[in-house]
Coordinates of C-alpha atoms in Angstrom, one line a residue:
M1 CA -58.9 9.7 -108.4
L2 CA -57.5 12.3 -106.1
D3 CA -54.5 14.0 -107.6
L4 CA -51.6 13.6 -105.2
T5 CA -48.3 15.4 -105.9
Y6 CA -45.0 14.3 -104.6
E7 CA -41.4 15.5 -104.5
L8 CA -38.7 13.2 -105.9
P9 CA -36.5 11.6 -103.2
K10 CA -32.8 12.6 -103.2
P11 CA -30.4 9.9 -104.4
K12 CA -28.3 8.1 -101.8
V13 CA -24.8 9.7 -101.7
I14 CA -21.8 7.8 -100.3
A15 CA -18.7 9.8 -99.5
G16 CA -15.6 8.1 -100.8
A17 CA -12.0 9.1 -99.9
K18 CA -11.8 11.2 -103.1
H19 CA -15.3 11.8 -104.3
D20 CA -19.0 11.7 -103.5
W21 CA -20.7 8.8 -105.3
E22 CA -24.4 8.2 -106.1
L23 CA -26.1 4.8 -106.4
V24 CA -28.0 3.5 -109.4
I25 CA -30.1 0.4 -108.9
G26 CA -32.2 -1.8 -111.2
M27 CA -34.1 -4.9 -110.1
E28 CA -35.2 -8.2 -111.5
V29 CA -38.0 -9.5 -109.3
H30 CA -39.1 -13.1 -109.5
A31 CA -42.7 -13.5 -108.4
Q32 CA -44.3 -17.0 -108.2
V33 CA -47.7 -17.0 -109.9
S34 CA -50.5 -17.9 -107.5
S35 CA -51.8 -21.0 -109.3
N36 CA -52.6 -24.5 -108.2
A37 CA -50.7 -26.1 -111.1
K38 CA -47.4 -25.4 -112.8
L39 CA -46.7 -23.5 -116.0
F40 CA -46.5 -26.5 -118.3
S41 CA -47.9 -29.4 -116.2
G42 CA -50.8 -30.2 -113.9
A43 CA -48.5 -30.9 -111.0
S44 CA -49.3 -29.2 -107.7
T45 CA -47.5 -26.0 -106.6
K46 CA -48.3 -26.6 -102.9
F47 CA -45.4 -25.5 -100.6
G48 CA -44.0 -27.8 -98.0
A49 CA -44.9 -31.1 -99.7
E50 CA -42.6 -34.1 -99.4
P51 CA -39.5 -33.7 -101.6
N52 CA -40.1 -34.8 -105.2
S53 CA -43.9 -35.5 -104.6
N54 CA -45.2 -32.6 -106.8
V55 CA -43.4 -33.6 -110.0
A56 CA -45.0 -34.5 -113.3
F57 CA -43.2 -36.5 -116.0
V58 CA -42.6 -33.3 -118.0
D59 CA -41.1 -31.5 -115.0
A60 CA -38.7 -34.4 -114.5
A61 CA -37.8 -34.2 -118.3
M62 CA -38.8 -37.7 -119.0
P63 CA -38.2 -38.6 -122.7
G64 CA -41.1 -37.8 -125.0
M65 CA -42.9 -35.5 -122.6
L66 CA -44.1 -32.3 -124.1
P67 CA -45.1 -29.0 -122.3
V68 CA -48.7 -27.8 -122.4
I69 CA -49.2 -24.2 -121.3
N70 CA -51.4 -23.4 -118.3
E71 CA -53.9 -20.7 -119.4
Y72 CA -54.5 -19.5 -115.9
C73 CA -50.8 -18.7 -115.5
V74 CA -51.0 -16.6 -118.6
E75 CA -54.1 -14.8 -117.3
Q76 CA -52.2 -14.1 -114.0
A77 CA -49.3 -12.6 -115.9
V78 CA -51.6 -10.4 -118.0
R79 CA -53.5 -9.4 -114.8
T80 CA -50.2 -8.3 -113.2
G81 CA -49.2 -6.4 -116.3
L82 CA -52.5 -4.5 -116.3
G83 CA -52.0 -3.8 -112.5
L84 CA -48.7 -2.2 -113.3
K85 CA -50.2 -0.1 -116.1
A86 CA -48.1 -2.0 -118.6
D87 CA -48.5 -2.8 -122.3
I88 CA -49.9 -6.3 -123.0
N89 CA -48.3 -8.1 -126.0
L90 CA -51.0 -10.0 -127.9
W91 CA -48.1 -12.1 -129.5
S92 CA -45.4 -13.5 -127.4
A93 CA -43.1 -16.6 -127.6
F94 CA -41.1 -19.0 -125.4
D95 CA -37.3 -19.6 -125.7
R96 CA -35.0 -22.2 -124.2
K97 CA -32.3 -20.8 -121.9
N98 CA -29.6 -23.5 -121.9
Y99 CA -27.5 -24.2 -118.9
F100 CA -26.6 -27.2 -116.8
Y101 CA -27.3 -27.6 -113.1
P102 CA -28.4 -30.6 -111.0
D103 CA -31.8 -29.0 -110.2
L104 CA -32.6 -28.3 -113.8
P105 CA -33.4 -31.8 -115.3
Q106 CA -34.2 -30.6 -118.8
G107 CA -30.8 -28.9 -119.2
Y108 CA -32.6 -25.7 -120.1
Q109 CA -35.2 -23.3 -118.7
I110 CA -38.3 -22.3 -120.8
S111 CA -38.4 -18.5 -120.6
Q112 CA -39.3 -15.5 -122.8
L113 CA -36.3 -13.5 -123.7
Y114 CA -37.1 -11.9 -127.1
H115 CA -40.9 -11.6 -127.0
P116 CA -42.3 -11.2 -123.4
I117 CA -46.0 -11.2 -122.7
V118 CA -45.9 -7.8 -120.9
G119 CA -44.1 -4.7 -122.1
E120 CA -43.4 -1.3 -120.5
G121 CA -45.2 -0.2 -117.3
E122 CA -44.6 1.8 -114.2
V123 CA -44.9 1.7 -110.4
L124 CA -45.3 4.7 -108.1
V125 CA -43.0 4.1 -105.1
E126 CA -43.7 6.2 -102.0
L127 CA -41.1 6.7 -99.3
G128 CA -43.4 7.8 -96.5
D129 CA -41.8 11.3 -96.1
G130 CA -43.9 12.9 -98.8
T131 CA -41.4 11.9 -101.6
A132 CA -42.1 9.3 -104.3
R133 CA -40.5 8.1 -107.5
T134 CA -42.0 6.5 -110.6
V135 CA -40.0 3.4 -111.4
R136 CA -40.3 2.2 -115.0
I137 CA -41.0 -1.4 -115.7
E138 CA -39.1 -2.6 -118.8
R139 CA -40.9 -6.0 -119.2
I140 CA -42.5 -8.9 -117.5
H141 CA -41.9 -12.4 -118.8
M142 CA -43.0 -15.9 -117.8
E143 CA -40.6 -18.6 -117.1
Q144 CA -40.2 -21.9 -115.2
D145 CA -38.6 -22.1 -111.8
A146 CA -35.8 -24.5 -111.2
G147 CA -35.6 -27.1 -108.5
K148 CA -33.7 -26.9 -105.2
S149 CA -30.4 -28.3 -104.3
I150 CA -30.0 -29.3 -100.7
H151 CA -26.5 -29.4 -99.3
D152 CA -27.0 -29.6 -95.5
M153 CA -28.6 -33.1 -95.1
D154 CA -25.4 -35.1 -95.5
P155 CA -21.7 -34.3 -95.2
N156 CA -20.8 -36.1 -98.3
M157 CA -23.8 -35.7 -100.6
S158 CA -26.2 -33.1 -102.0
F159 CA -29.8 -33.8 -102.7
V160 CA -32.2 -32.4 -105.3
D161 CA -35.9 -31.6 -104.7
L162 CA -37.8 -31.0 -108.0
N163 CA -41.1 -29.8 -106.4
R164 CA -40.5 -26.2 -107.5
T165 CA -39.4 -27.3 -111.0
G166 CA -41.8 -25.9 -113.6
V167 CA -43.6 -23.6 -111.2
C168 CA -44.6 -20.4 -113.1
L169 CA -42.5 -17.3 -112.3
M170 CA -43.1 -13.8 -113.5
E171 CA -39.8 -11.9 -113.9
I172 CA -40.5 -8.2 -113.5
V173 CA -37.5 -6.2 -114.8
S174 CA -37.2 -2.5 -113.8
R175 CA -35.2 0.2 -115.5
P176 CA -32.2 1.6 -113.4
D177 CA -34.5 4.2 -111.8
I178 CA -34.0 3.3 -108.1
R179 CA -31.5 5.6 -106.3
G180 CA -31.0 4.1 -102.8
P181 CA -31.4 1.1 -100.5
E182 CA -34.6 2.4 -98.9
E183 CA -36.1 3.0 -102.4
A184 CA -35.2 -0.5 -103.4
A185 CA -37.1 -2.0 -100.4
A186 CA -40.0 0.3 -100.9
Y187 CA -40.2 -0.7 -104.6
I188 CA -40.3 -4.4 -103.6
A189 CA -42.9 -3.7 -101.0
K190 CA -45.1 -1.8 -103.5
L191 CA -44.8 -4.6 -106.1
R192 CA -45.8 -7.1 -103.5
Q193 CA -48.7 -5.0 -102.3
I194 CA -50.1 -4.6 -105.9
M195 CA -49.7 -8.3 -106.6
Q196 CA -51.4 -9.3 -103.4
Y197 CA -54.3 -6.9 -104.3
L198 CA -54.5 -8.6 -107.7
G199 CA -54.2 -12.1 -106.2
T200 CA -51.4 -13.0 -108.7
C201 CA -48.6 -13.6 -106.2
D202 CA -48.9 -14.1 -102.4
G203 CA -45.5 -12.2 -101.9
N204 CA -44.2 -14.7 -99.3
M205 CA -40.5 -14.0 -99.3
Q206 CA -39.7 -16.6 -96.6
N207 CA -41.0 -19.4 -98.9
G208 CA -39.1 -18.0 -101.9
N209 CA -42.3 -16.9 -103.6
L210 CA -40.9 -13.4 -104.1
R211 CA -37.2 -12.9 -104.6
A212 CA -35.0 -10.3 -106.3
D213 CA -31.8 -10.0 -108.2
V214 CA -30.4 -6.5 -107.5
N215 CA -28.2 -4.7 -110.0
V216 CA -26.0 -2.1 -108.3
S217 CA -23.7 0.4 -109.8
V218 CA -22.2 3.8 -108.7
C219 CA -21.5 7.0 -110.6
L220 CA -20.3 10.5 -110.0
P221 CA -22.9 13.2 -109.3
G222 CA -24.4 14.6 -112.6
Q223 CA -23.7 11.4 -114.6
Y224 CA -27.2 9.9 -113.9
E225 CA -28.8 13.1 -115.2
K226 CA -26.9 12.7 -118.4
Y227 CA -28.1 9.1 -118.7
Q228 CA -31.7 10.3 -118.2
E229 CA -31.3 12.8 -121.0
T230 CA -29.7 10.4 -123.5
Q231 CA -30.7 6.9 -122.1
D232 CA -27.0 6.1 -122.9
F233 CA -25.8 3.6 -120.3
S234 CA -22.2 4.6 -120.8
H235 CA -22.8 7.5 -118.4
L236 CA -23.4 5.0 -115.6
G237 CA -21.0 2.7 -113.9
T238 CA -20.6 -1.0 -114.5
R239 CA -23.2 -2.9 -112.6
C240 CA -22.9 -6.1 -110.5
E241 CA -25.9 -8.3 -109.8
I242 CA -26.6 -9.6 -106.3
K243 CA -28.5 -12.8 -106.7
N244 CA -31.6 -14.3 -105.0
M245 CA -32.4 -11.8 -102.3
N246 CA -35.5 -12.6 -100.3
S247 CA -35.4 -10.2 -97.3
M248 CA -36.0 -6.4 -97.4
R249 CA -33.4 -5.9 -94.7
F250 CA -30.7 -7.9 -96.4
I251 CA -31.5 -6.2 -99.8
Q252 CA -30.8 -2.8 -98.2
Q253 CA -27.6 -4.1 -96.5
A254 CA -26.3 -5.8 -99.6
I255 CA -26.8 -2.6 -101.7
E256 CA -24.8 -0.5 -99.3
V257 CA -22.0 -3.1 -98.9
E258 CA -21.7 -3.6 -102.7
A259 CA -21.7 0.1 -103.4
R260 CA -18.9 0.7 -100.9
R261 CA -16.9 -2.2 -102.4
Q262 CA -17.2 -0.7 -105.9
I263 CA -16.3 2.8 -104.7
A264 CA -13.1 1.4 -103.0
I265 CA -12.1 -0.3 -106.3
L266 CA -12.7 2.7 -108.4
E267 CA -10.9 5.1 -106.1
S268 CA -7.9 2.9 -106.0
G269 CA -7.7 3.0 -109.9
G270 CA -9.3 -0.4 -110.4
E271 CA -12.1 -1.4 -112.8
I272 CA -15.5 -3.0 -111.9
M273 CA -16.0 -6.3 -113.6
Q274 CA -19.6 -7.1 -114.5
E275 CA -20.5 -10.2 -112.5
T276 CA -23.1 -12.0 -110.4
R277 CA -22.4 -11.9 -106.7
L278 CA -24.0 -13.3 -103.5
Y279 CA -24.5 -11.4 -100.3
D280 CA -23.3 -13.0 -97.0
P281 CA -25.2 -11.3 -94.2
D282 CA -23.0 -13.0 -91.5
K283 CA -19.8 -11.6 -92.9
G284 CA -21.5 -8.4 -94.2
E285 CA -19.9 -8.8 -97.7
T286 CA -20.7 -9.7 -101.2
R287 CA -18.7 -12.4 -103.0
S288 CA -18.3 -13.4 -106.6
M289 CA -20.5 -16.2 -107.8
R290 CA -19.7 -16.1 -111.6
S291 CA -18.9 -13.6 -114.3
K292 CA -22.1 -12.0 -115.7
E293 CA -23.4 -14.0 -118.6
E294 CA -24.9 -12.4 -121.7
A295 CA -27.8 -13.8 -123.7
H296 CA -25.4 -15.6 -126.2
D297 CA -23.8 -17.5 -123.3
Y298 CA -27.1 -19.3 -122.7
R299 CA -27.5 -20.1 -126.4
Y300 CA -31.2 -19.0 -126.4
F301 CA -33.4 -20.2 -129.2
P302 CA -37.1 -20.5 -129.7
D303 CA -38.6 -23.5 -128.0
P304 CA -39.6 -26.0 -130.7
D305 CA -42.2 -27.7 -128.5
L306 CA -44.3 -24.5 -128.0
L307 CA -46.1 -22.4 -130.6
P308 CA -46.0 -18.7 -130.2
L309 CA -48.6 -17.5 -127.6
E310 CA -51.4 -15.5 -129.2
I311 CA -54.1 -13.9 -127.1
E312 CA -57.1 -11.8 -128.1
Q313 CA -57.7 -8.1 -127.1
D314 CA -61.2 -9.0 -126.0
W315 CA -59.8 -11.5 -123.5
V316 CA -57.4 -8.9 -122.2
D317 CA -60.2 -6.4 -121.9
G318 CA -62.2 -8.9 -119.9
I319 CA -59.4 -9.3 -117.4
A320 CA -59.0 -5.5 -117.2
A321 CA -62.7 -5.2 -116.4
S322 CA -62.3 -7.7 -113.5
L323 CA -59.4 -5.9 -111.8
P324 CA -60.0 -4.9 -108.2
E325 CA -59.4 -1.4 -106.9
L326 CA -55.6 -1.1 -106.6
P327 CA -53.7 0.4 -103.7
D328 CA -53.0 3.9 -105.1
E329 CA -56.7 4.3 -106.1
K330 CA -57.9 2.9 -102.8
K331 CA -55.6 5.2 -100.8
A332 CA -56.7 8.2 -102.8
R333 CA -60.4 7.3 -102.2
F334 CA -59.9 6.9 -98.5
I335 CA -58.3 10.3 -98.3
N336 CA -61.1 11.8 -100.4
D337 CA -64.1 10.0 -98.9
F338 CA -63.1 9.6 -95.3
G339 CA -60.9 12.7 -94.8
L340 CA -57.9 10.7 -93.8
S341 CA -54.3 11.9 -93.7
D342 CA -51.9 10.5 -96.2
Y343 CA -50.2 8.5 -93.5
D344 CA -53.4 6.9 -92.1
A345 CA -54.6 6.0 -95.6
S346 CA -51.2 4.4 -96.4
V347 CA -51.4 2.3 -93.2
L348 CA -54.9 1.2 -93.9
T349 CA -54.4 0.2 -97.5
A350 CA -51.1 -1.6 -96.8
D351 CA -52.9 -4.9 -97.4
V352 CA -56.3 -5.9 -98.8
E353 CA -57.6 -7.3 -95.5
S354 CA -56.8 -4.2 -93.4
A355 CA -58.4 -1.9 -96.0
A356 CA -61.6 -4.1 -96.0
F357 CA -61.7 -4.2 -92.2
F358 CA -61.4 -0.4 -92.0
E359 CA -64.0 0.2 -94.7
E360 CA -66.6 -2.0 -93.0
T361 CA -65.9 -0.4 -89.7
A362 CA -66.2 3.1 -91.1
K363 CA -69.4 2.5 -93.0
G364 CA -71.9 5.2 -91.9
R365 CA -69.5 6.5 -89.3
S366 CA -66.7 9.1 -88.9
G367 CA -63.8 7.9 -91.0
K368 CA -61.2 9.7 -88.9
L369 CA -62.6 8.2 -85.7
A370 CA -62.7 4.8 -87.2
A371 CA -59.2 5.1 -88.6
N372 CA -57.9 6.2 -85.2
W373 CA -59.4 3.1 -83.5
V374 CA -58.4 0.7 -86.2
I375 CA -54.8 1.9 -86.4
N376 CA -54.0 2.9 -82.8
E377 CA -56.0 0.5 -80.7
L378 CA -56.6 -2.6 -82.9
F379 CA -53.4 -2.7 -85.0
G380 CA -51.4 -1.7 -81.9
R381 CA -52.8 -4.6 -79.9
L382 CA -52.5 -7.1 -82.8
K383 CA -48.9 -6.1 -83.3
K384 CA -48.1 -6.6 -79.6
E385 CA -49.5 -10.1 -79.8
D386 CA -47.9 -10.8 -83.3
H387 CA -51.3 -11.4 -84.9
T388 CA -52.6 -10.3 -88.3
I389 CA -55.8 -8.5 -89.0
T390 CA -57.4 -11.8 -90.2
E391 CA -56.7 -13.2 -86.7
S392 CA -58.4 -10.2 -84.9
P393 CA -60.8 -11.3 -82.1
V394 CA -62.7 -8.0 -82.6
S395 CA -64.9 -7.8 -85.7
P396 CA -65.6 -4.6 -87.7
A397 CA -69.2 -4.7 -86.3
Q398 CA -67.9 -4.8 -82.7
L399 CA -65.4 -2.0 -83.2
G400 CA -68.1 0.0 -85.0
G401 CA -70.3 -0.6 -82.0
I402 CA -67.7 0.9 -79.7
I403 CA -67.3 3.9 -82.1
D404 CA -71.1 4.4 -82.1
L405 CA -71.2 4.5 -78.3
I406 CA -68.5 7.2 -78.3
A407 CA -70.2 9.2 -81.0
S408 CA -73.5 9.2 -79.1
D409 CA -71.8 10.3 -75.9
A410 CA -73.0 7.1 -74.2
I411 CA -69.3 6.4 -73.1
S412 CA -66.2 8.5 -72.8
G413 CA -62.9 7.9 -74.6
K414 CA -61.5 6.4 -71.4
I415 CA -64.4 4.0 -70.9
A416 CA -64.2 3.1 -74.6
K417 CA -60.6 1.8 -74.0
D418 CA -61.8 -0.3 -71.1
L419 CA -64.7 -1.5 -73.3
F420 CA -62.3 -2.4 -76.1
E421 CA -60.2 -4.5 -73.7
I422 CA -63.3 -6.4 -72.6
V423 CA -64.5 -7.0 -76.2
Y424 CA -61.0 -8.0 -77.3
T425 CA -60.5 -10.6 -74.5
E426 CA -64.0 -11.8 -73.9
G427 CA -66.1 -10.9 -77.0
G428 CA -69.7 -9.8 -76.8
D429 CA -71.9 -6.9 -78.0
P430 CA -70.4 -3.5 -76.9
A431 CA -73.8 -1.9 -76.2
Q432 CA -75.0 -4.8 -74.1
I433 CA -71.7 -4.9 -72.1
V434 CA -72.0 -1.2 -71.4
E435 CA -75.6 -1.6 -70.2
E436 CA -75.0 -4.7 -68.1
R437 CA -71.8 -3.4 -66.4
G438 CA -73.0 0.1 -65.8
M439 CA -70.4 1.7 -67.9
K440 CA -72.6 4.5 -69.4
Q441 CA -71.3 8.0 -69.2
V442 CA -72.8 10.4 -66.7
T443 CA -74.4 13.2 -68.7
D444 CA -76.7 14.4 -66.0
T445 CA -75.2 17.9 -65.3
G446 CA -77.0 17.9 -61.9
A447 CA -75.1 14.9 -60.7
I448 CA -71.8 16.3 -62.1
E449 CA -72.5 19.7 -60.5
T450 CA -73.1 18.0 -57.1
A451 CA -69.8 16.2 -57.3
L452 CA -68.0 19.4 -58.4
D453 CA -69.5 21.5 -55.6
E454 CA -68.3 19.0 -53.0
I455 CA -64.8 19.1 -54.3
I456 CA -64.8 22.9 -54.5
A457 CA -66.1 23.1 -50.9
A458 CA -63.4 20.8 -49.6
N459 CA -60.5 22.6 -51.4
P460 CA -60.8 26.4 -50.9
A461 CA -57.1 27.0 -51.3
Q462 CA -57.0 25.2 -54.6
V463 CA -60.0 27.3 -55.8
E464 CA -58.1 30.5 -55.1
K465 CA -55.1 29.2 -57.0
A466 CA -57.2 28.2 -60.0
K467 CA -58.8 31.7 -60.1
V468 CA -55.4 33.3 -60.3
N469 CA -54.1 30.7 -62.8
P470 CA -56.9 29.2 -64.9
K471 CA -54.6 26.4 -66.1
L472 CA -54.9 24.8 -62.6
A473 CA -58.6 24.3 -63.3
G474 CA -57.7 21.0 -64.8
W475 CA -57.1 19.6 -61.4
F476 CA -60.8 20.0 -60.6
V477 CA -61.7 18.2 -63.9
G478 CA -59.5 15.3 -62.9
Q479 CA -61.1 15.1 -59.4
V480 CA -64.6 15.1 -60.8
M481 CA -63.7 12.3 -63.2
K482 CA -62.1 10.4 -60.3
A483 CA -65.2 10.9 -58.1
T484 CA -67.5 9.6 -60.9
G485 CA -65.4 6.6 -61.7
G486 CA -64.4 8.1 -65.1
K487 CA -68.0 8.1 -66.2
A488 CA -68.7 11.8 -66.2
N489 CA -68.9 13.5 -69.7
P490 CA -65.6 15.3 -70.0
K491 CA -67.1 18.1 -72.0
A492 CA -69.8 18.8 -69.5
V493 CA -67.2 18.7 -66.6
N494 CA -65.0 21.2 -68.4
E495 CA -67.9 23.6 -69.0
L496 CA -69.1 23.4 -65.4
V497 CA -65.6 23.9 -64.0
A498 CA -65.0 26.9 -66.2
K499 CA -68.4 28.3 -65.2
K500 CA -67.9 27.8 -61.4
L501 CA -64.3 29.0 -61.3
G502 CA -64.5 31.7 -63.9
G503 CA -66.1 34.2 -61.5

């Protein structure tokens, strides 16, 4: 792997009335495991089904129903841990987290507080400006999702949909290593990208398949460094948790709003109370939801219906051997093998489909030329029409065909753009289109010279100006291109113009 070095991003600083303050952020990301069945039942996880249609007896907490663990969900959690370079615990256990809510029919949630399946890992988060930060992962544990309470269907009643109940979630808990709103969004984006590469979570935030609880605190400059040296949390401010965020934009807004709220309290002599809050994007404020619970408030205890989960190292090794090439490795390879810039490689590896499209297009061709056409022409057009790469009407073979015609000097860059438009809207084989529509580049220097001589003869005054100021020779290049319908080889035209006007 290519060794890439980065500078650390500077922490976000907010100026208060009395002091400058720095942000400290930790995140608990809930990622829905990509699985057809739930964690402890065979009920479907399909999104958008009729309310309460994907519910097994065990999900509905019917008497006498016992949970049976889904091995595939365990495999997906292990795969995610390996993708985050984390320790895999061969022995883990499930606990009951007790609380009462209408969408939690059991009266408890099965989770893993004390013995999670995945231990410490790390994620490299790049900010796009040459800076990056390694965010430490504290743990990943599996747990059941709750149902959904619906309050807007009737003015007098609330409804409960249990379709999500029992769906397997991975809770990915970070250390308080994130130092600003942009970093927080970049961290979520990187986690989502890695899990999409792994196939363990689709990352769909709109459907609630990826959501985050954001812990925000503020401290005076220098305090965070003391925490880093000692790992003593007393150097940091009291944190507040912003619950259930499922939008990158709102996550950034909420962090900024909450930080300013805390600064105002501290500078007026007040004290921050540890609590769970909700962000209201319409009002641009966070509001208290409940005081922050500790583990004892939930009366955790080992789930008596589930034995400890024991997995074998050979099984873990088998999963590790089947991992795909991950984003950081793929980006480094694209830079190394195709000579791409850091930016281009980042854009092309943003998702699995884009990376695969580029790699197929670039096979046996100039990587830089292929990247230029994929990013600027194809991605630009797809974005304009709000399409994804999987909806592209141009295939890698077709785009590669256009690039081949450019590389062989059969067409110019200008003609290539016209050809791309035809292929994008009508389809077809690029080489055949060029042949049938007479789009081939004129490389016959005799024909180009004839056109140039006619233009020189008709414009003696312009010739004299160009001889005094060579920069004006470009006018003749443009006239030749115009006279040949843009088909003349630009390199040949430039050479002939320089030769004719140089004397």
